[in-house]
JSON list of C-alpha atoms in Angstrom, two decimals:
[
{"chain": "A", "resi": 2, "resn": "UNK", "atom": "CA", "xyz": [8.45, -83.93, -52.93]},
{"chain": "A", "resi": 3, "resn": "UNK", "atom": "CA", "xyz": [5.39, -85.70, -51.94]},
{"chain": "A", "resi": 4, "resn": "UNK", "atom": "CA", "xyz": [3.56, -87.22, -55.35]},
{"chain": "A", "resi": 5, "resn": "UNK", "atom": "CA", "xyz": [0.83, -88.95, -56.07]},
{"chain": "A", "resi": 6, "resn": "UNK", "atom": "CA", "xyz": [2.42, -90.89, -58.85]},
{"chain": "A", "resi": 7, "resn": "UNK", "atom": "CA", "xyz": [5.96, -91.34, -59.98]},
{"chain": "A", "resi": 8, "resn": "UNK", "atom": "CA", "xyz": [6.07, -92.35, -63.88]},
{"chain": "A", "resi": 9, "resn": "UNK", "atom": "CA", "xyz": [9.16, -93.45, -65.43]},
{"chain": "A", "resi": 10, "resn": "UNK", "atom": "CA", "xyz": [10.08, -93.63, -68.86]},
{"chain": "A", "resi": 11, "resn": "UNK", "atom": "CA", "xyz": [11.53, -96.10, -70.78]},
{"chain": "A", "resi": 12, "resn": "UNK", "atom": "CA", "xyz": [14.24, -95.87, -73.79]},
{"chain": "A", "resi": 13, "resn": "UNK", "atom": "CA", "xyz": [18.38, -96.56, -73.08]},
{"chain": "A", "resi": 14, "resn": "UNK", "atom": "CA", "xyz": [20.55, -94.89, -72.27]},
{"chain": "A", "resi": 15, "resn": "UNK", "atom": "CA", "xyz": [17.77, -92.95, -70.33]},
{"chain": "A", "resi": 16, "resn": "UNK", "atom": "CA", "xyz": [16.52, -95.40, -68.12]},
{"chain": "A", "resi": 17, "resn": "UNK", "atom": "CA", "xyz": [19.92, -96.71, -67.23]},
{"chain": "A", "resi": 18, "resn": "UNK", "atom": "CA", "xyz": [20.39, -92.44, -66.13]},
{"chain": "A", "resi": 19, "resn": "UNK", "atom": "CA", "xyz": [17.55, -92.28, -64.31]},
{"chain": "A", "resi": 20, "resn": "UNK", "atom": "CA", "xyz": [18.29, -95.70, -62.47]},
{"chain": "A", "resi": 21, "resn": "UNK", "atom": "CA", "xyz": [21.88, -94.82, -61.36]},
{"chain": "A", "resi": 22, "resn": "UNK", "atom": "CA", "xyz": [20.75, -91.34, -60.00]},
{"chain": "A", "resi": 23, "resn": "UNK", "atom": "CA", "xyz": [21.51, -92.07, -56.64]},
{"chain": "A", "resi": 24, "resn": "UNK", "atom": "CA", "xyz": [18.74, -88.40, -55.23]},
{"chain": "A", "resi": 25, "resn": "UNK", "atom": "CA", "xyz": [16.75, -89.95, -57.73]},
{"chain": "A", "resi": 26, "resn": "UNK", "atom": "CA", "xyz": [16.81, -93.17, -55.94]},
{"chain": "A", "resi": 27, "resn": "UNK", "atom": "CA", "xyz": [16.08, -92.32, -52.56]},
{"chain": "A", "resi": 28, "resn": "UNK", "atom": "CA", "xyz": [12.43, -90.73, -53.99]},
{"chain": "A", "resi": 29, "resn": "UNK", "atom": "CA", "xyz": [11.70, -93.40, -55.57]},
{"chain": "A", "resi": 30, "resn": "UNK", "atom": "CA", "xyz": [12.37, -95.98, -52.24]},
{"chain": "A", "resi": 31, "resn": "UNK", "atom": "CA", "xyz": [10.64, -93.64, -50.09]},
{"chain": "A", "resi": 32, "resn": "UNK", "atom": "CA", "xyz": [7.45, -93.55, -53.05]},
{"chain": "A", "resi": 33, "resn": "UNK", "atom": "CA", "xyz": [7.14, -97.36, -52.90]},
{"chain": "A", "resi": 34, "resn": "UNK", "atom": "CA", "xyz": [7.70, -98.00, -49.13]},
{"chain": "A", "resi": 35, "resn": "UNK", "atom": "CA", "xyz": [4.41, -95.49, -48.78]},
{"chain": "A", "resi": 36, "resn": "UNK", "atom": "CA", "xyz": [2.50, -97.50, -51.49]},
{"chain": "A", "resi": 37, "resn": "UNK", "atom": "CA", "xyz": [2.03, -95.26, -53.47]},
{"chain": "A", "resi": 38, "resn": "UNK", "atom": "CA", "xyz": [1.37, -95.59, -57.05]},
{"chain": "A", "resi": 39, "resn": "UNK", "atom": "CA", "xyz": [4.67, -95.81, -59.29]},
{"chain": "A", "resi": 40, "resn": "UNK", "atom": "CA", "xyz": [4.64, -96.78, -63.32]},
{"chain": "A", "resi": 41, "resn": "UNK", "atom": "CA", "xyz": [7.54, -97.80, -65.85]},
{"chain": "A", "resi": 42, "resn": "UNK", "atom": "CA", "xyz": [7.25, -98.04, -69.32]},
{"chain": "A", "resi": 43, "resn": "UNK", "atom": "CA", "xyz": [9.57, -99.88, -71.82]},
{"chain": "A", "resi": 44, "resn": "UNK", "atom": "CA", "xyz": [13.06, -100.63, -70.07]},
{"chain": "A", "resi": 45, "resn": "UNK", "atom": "CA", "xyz": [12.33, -98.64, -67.15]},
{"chain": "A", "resi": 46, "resn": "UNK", "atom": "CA", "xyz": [10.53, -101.45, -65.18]},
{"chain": "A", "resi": 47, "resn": "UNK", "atom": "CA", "xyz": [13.55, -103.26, -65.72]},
{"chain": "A", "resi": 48, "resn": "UNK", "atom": "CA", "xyz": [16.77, -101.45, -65.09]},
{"chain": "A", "resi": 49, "resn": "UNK", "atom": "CA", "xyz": [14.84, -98.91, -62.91]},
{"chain": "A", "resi": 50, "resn": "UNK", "atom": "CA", "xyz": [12.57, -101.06, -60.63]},
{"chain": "A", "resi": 51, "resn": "UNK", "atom": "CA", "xyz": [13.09, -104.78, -61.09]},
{"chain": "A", "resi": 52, "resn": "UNK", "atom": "CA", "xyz": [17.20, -104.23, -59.57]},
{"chain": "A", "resi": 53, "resn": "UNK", "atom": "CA", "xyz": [16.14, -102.34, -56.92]},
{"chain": "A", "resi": 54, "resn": "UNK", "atom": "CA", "xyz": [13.49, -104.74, -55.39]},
{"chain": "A", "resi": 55, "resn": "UNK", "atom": "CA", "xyz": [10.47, -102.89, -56.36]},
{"chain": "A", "resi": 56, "resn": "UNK", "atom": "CA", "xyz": [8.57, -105.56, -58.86]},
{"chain": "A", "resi": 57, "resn": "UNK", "atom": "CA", "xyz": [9.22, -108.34, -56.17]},
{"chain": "A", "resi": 58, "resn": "UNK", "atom": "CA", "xyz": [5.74, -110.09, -56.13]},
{"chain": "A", "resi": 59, "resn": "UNK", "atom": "CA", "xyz": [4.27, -107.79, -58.19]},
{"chain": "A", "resi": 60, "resn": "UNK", "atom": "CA", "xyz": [3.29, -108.61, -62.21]},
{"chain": "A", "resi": 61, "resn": "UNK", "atom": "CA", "xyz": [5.09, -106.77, -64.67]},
{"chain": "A", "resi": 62, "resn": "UNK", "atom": "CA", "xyz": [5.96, -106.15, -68.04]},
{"chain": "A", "resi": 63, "resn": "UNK", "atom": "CA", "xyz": [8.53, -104.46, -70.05]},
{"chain": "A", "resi": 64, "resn": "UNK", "atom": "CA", "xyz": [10.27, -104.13, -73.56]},
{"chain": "A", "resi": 65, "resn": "UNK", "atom": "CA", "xyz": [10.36, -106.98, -75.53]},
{"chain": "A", "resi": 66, "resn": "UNK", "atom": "CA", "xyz": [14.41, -106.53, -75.10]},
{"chain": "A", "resi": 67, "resn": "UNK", "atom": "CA", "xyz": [14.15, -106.25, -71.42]},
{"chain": "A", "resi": 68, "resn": "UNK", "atom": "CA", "xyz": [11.62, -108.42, -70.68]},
{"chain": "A", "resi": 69, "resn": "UNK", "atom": "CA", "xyz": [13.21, -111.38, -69.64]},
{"chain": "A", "resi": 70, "resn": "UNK", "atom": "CA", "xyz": [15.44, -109.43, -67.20]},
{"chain": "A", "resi": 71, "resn": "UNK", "atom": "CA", "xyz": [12.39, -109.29, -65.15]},
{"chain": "A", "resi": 72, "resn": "UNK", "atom": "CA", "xyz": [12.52, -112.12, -62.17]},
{"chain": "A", "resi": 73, "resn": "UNK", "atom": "CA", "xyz": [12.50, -112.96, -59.11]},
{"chain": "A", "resi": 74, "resn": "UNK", "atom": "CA", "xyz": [9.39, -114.24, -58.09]},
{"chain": "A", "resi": 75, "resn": "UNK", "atom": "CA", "xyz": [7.24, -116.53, -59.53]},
{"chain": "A", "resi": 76, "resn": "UNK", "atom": "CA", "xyz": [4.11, -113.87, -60.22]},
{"chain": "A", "resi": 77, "resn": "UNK", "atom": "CA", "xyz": [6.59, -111.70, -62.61]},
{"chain": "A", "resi": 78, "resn": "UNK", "atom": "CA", "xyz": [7.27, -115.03, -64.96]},
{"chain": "A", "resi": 79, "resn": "UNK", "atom": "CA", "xyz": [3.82, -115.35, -65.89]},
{"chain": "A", "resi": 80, "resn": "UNK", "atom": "CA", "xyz": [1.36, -114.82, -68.77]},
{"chain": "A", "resi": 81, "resn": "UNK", "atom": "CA", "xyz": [1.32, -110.84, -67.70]},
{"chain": "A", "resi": 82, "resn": "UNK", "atom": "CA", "xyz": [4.89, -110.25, -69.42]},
{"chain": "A", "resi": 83, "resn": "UNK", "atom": "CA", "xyz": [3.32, -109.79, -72.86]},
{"chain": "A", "resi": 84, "resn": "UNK", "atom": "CA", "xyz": [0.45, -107.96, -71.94]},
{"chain": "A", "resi": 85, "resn": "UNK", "atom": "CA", "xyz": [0.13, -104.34, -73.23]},
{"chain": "A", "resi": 86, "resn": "UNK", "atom": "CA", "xyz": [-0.18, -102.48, -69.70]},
{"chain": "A", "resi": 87, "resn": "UNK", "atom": "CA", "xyz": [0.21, -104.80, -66.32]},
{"chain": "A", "resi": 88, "resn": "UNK", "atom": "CA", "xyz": [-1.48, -103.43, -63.23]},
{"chain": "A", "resi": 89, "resn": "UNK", "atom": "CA", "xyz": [-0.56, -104.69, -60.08]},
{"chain": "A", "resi": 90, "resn": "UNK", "atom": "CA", "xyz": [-1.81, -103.20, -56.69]},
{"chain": "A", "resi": 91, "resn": "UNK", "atom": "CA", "xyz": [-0.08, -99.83, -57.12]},
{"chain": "A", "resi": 92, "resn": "UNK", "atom": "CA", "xyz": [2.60, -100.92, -59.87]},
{"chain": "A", "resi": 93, "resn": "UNK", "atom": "CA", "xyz": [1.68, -100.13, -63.27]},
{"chain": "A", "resi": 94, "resn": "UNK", "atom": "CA", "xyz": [4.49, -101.27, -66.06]},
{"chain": "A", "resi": 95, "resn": "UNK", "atom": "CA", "xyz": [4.09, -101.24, -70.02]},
{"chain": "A", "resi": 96, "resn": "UNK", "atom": "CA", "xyz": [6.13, -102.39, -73.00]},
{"chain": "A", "resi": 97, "resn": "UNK", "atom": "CA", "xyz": [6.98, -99.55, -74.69]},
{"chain": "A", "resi": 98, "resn": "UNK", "atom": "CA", "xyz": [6.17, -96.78, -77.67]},
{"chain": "A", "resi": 99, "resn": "UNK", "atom": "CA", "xyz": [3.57, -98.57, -78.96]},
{"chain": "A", "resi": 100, "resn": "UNK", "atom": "CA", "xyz": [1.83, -98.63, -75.51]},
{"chain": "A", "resi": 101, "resn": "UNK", "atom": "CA", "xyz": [2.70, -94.87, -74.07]},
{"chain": "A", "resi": 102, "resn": "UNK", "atom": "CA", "xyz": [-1.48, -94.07, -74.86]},
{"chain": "A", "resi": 103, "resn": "UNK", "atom": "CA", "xyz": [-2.91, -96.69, -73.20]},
{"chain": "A", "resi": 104, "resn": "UNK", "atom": "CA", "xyz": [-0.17, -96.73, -70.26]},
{"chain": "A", "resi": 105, "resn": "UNK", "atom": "CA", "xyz": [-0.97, -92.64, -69.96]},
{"chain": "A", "resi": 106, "resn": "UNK", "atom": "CA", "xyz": [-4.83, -93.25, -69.90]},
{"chain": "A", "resi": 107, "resn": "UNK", "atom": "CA", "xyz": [-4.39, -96.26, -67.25]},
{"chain": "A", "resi": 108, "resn": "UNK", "atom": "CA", "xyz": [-2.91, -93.91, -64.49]},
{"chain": "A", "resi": 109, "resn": "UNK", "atom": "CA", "xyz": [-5.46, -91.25, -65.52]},
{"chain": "A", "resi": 110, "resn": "UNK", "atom": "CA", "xyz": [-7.93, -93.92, -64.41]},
{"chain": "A", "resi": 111, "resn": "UNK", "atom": "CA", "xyz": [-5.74, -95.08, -61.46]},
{"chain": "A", "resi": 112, "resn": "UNK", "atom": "CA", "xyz": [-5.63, -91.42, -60.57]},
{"chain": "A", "resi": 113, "resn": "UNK", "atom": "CA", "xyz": [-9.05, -90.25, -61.13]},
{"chain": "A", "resi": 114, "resn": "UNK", "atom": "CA", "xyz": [-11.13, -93.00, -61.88]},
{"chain": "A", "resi": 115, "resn": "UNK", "atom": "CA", "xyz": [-12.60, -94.75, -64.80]},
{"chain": "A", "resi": 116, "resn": "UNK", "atom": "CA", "xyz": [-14.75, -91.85, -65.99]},
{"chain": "A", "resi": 117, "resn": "UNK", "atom": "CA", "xyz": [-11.89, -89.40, -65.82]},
{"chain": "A", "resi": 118, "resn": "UNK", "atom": "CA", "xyz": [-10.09, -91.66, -68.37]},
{"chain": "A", "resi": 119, "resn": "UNK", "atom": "CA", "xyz": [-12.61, -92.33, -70.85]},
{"chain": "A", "resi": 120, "resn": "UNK", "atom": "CA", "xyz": [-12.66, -88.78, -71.24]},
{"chain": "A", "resi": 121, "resn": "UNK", "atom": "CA", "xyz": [-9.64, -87.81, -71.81]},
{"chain": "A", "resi": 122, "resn": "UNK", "atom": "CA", "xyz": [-9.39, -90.76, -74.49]},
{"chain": "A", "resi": 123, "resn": "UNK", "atom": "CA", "xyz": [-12.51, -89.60, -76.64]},
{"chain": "A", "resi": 124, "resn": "UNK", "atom": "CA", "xyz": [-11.57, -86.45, -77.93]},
{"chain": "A", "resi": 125, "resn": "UNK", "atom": "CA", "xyz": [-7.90, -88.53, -78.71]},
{"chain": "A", "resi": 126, "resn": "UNK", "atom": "CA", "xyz": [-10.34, -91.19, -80.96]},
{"chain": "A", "resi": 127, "resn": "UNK", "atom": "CA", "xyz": [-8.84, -93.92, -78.73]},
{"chain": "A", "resi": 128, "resn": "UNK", "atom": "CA", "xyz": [-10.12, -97.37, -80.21]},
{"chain": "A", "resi": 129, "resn": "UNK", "atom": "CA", "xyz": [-12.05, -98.83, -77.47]},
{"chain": "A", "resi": 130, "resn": "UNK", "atom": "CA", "xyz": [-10.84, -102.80, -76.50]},
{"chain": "A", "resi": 131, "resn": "UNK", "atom": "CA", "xyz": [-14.31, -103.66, -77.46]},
{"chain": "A", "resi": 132, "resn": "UNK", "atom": "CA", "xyz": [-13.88, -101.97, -81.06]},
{"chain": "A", "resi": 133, "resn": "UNK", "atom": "CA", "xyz": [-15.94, -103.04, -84.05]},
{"chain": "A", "resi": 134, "resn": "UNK", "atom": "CA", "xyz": [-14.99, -105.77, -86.64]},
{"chain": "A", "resi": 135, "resn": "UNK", "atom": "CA", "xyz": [-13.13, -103.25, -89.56]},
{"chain": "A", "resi": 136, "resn": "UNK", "atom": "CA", "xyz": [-14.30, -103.08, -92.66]},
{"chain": "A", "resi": 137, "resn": "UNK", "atom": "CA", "xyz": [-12.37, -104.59, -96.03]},
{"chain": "A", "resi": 138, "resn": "UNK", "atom": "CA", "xyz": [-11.03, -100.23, -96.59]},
{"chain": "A", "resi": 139, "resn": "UNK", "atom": "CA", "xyz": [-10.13, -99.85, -92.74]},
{"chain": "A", "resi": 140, "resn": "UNK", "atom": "CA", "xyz": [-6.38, -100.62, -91.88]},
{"chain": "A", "resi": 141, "resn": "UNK", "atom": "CA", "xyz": [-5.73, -101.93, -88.02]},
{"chain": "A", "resi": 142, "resn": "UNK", "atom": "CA", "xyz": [-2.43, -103.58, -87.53]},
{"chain": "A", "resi": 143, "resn": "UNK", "atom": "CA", "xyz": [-1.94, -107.18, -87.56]},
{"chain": "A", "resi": 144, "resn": "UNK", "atom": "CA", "xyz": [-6.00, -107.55, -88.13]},
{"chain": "A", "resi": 145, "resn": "UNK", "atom": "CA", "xyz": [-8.25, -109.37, -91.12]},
{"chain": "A", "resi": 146, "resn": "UNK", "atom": "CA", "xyz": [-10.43, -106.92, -92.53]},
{"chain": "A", "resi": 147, "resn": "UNK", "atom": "CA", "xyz": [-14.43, -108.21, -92.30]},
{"chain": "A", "resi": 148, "resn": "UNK", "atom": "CA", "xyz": [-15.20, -108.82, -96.52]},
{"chain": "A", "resi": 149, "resn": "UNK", "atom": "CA", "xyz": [-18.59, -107.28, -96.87]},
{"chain": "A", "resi": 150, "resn": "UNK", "atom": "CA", "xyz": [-20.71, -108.89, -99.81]}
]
């Protein structure tokens, strides 16, 4: 098959399935040597991509649990391996659950553009990075609710 994007999902023993599928494999090395875009999510960047060569140089993230199993070069052991969603050139990785929306809406936009991914967030009520200070009756996790006089 010829794809624009290859997404790979995280969770065990899943990822560890979809990494030793050996048909499996062979699309996925013939995806990255054309450049085009690939994404991993929780463990899958690494026990699907980091053994196999295909994070080398590129920044990355993954599970809290797999995290550290990324390495190699210096540019994956860097401030990007707590971020939310990493992109890299055509290599998107993210940590896990938590992160599937905002991992899903980043390769809309790497897809289709910025536009295309703002749209599909707003009917989802997607909290915008730039959301408002909440009020002292909002809940946001791990946040100080505003106190209003």
């Amino acid at each position: 098959g010829d794809w624009d994007l290859i997404a790979v999902p995280g969770g065990m023993p899943g990822a560890e399935y979809i990494a030793d599928h050996i048909k499996f494999h062979s699309v996925l090395e013939k995806h990255f040597r054309a450049g085009k875009l690939m994404a991993g999510i929780c463990a899958a960047p690494a026990i699907c991509f980091e053994p196999k060569g295909f994070l080398e140089g590129y920044a990355a993230t993954a599970h809290p649990a797999f995290v550290d199993e990324l390495g190699g070069s210096l540019r994956e052991h860097s401030i990007h391996e707590k971020a939310r969603v990493v992109v890299d050139n055509k290599m998107v990785t993210s940590r896990g659950p938590g992160t599937s929306l905002e991992w899903a809406l980043c390769l809309v936009e790497q897809l289709y553009g910025a536009e295309a991914a703002k749209a599909v967030a707003a009917p989802m009520v997607v909290q915008p990075a730039n959301a408002r200070l909440r009020t002292s009756l909002e809940w946001r996790l791990d946040e100080t609710p505003v106190t209003t006089p």
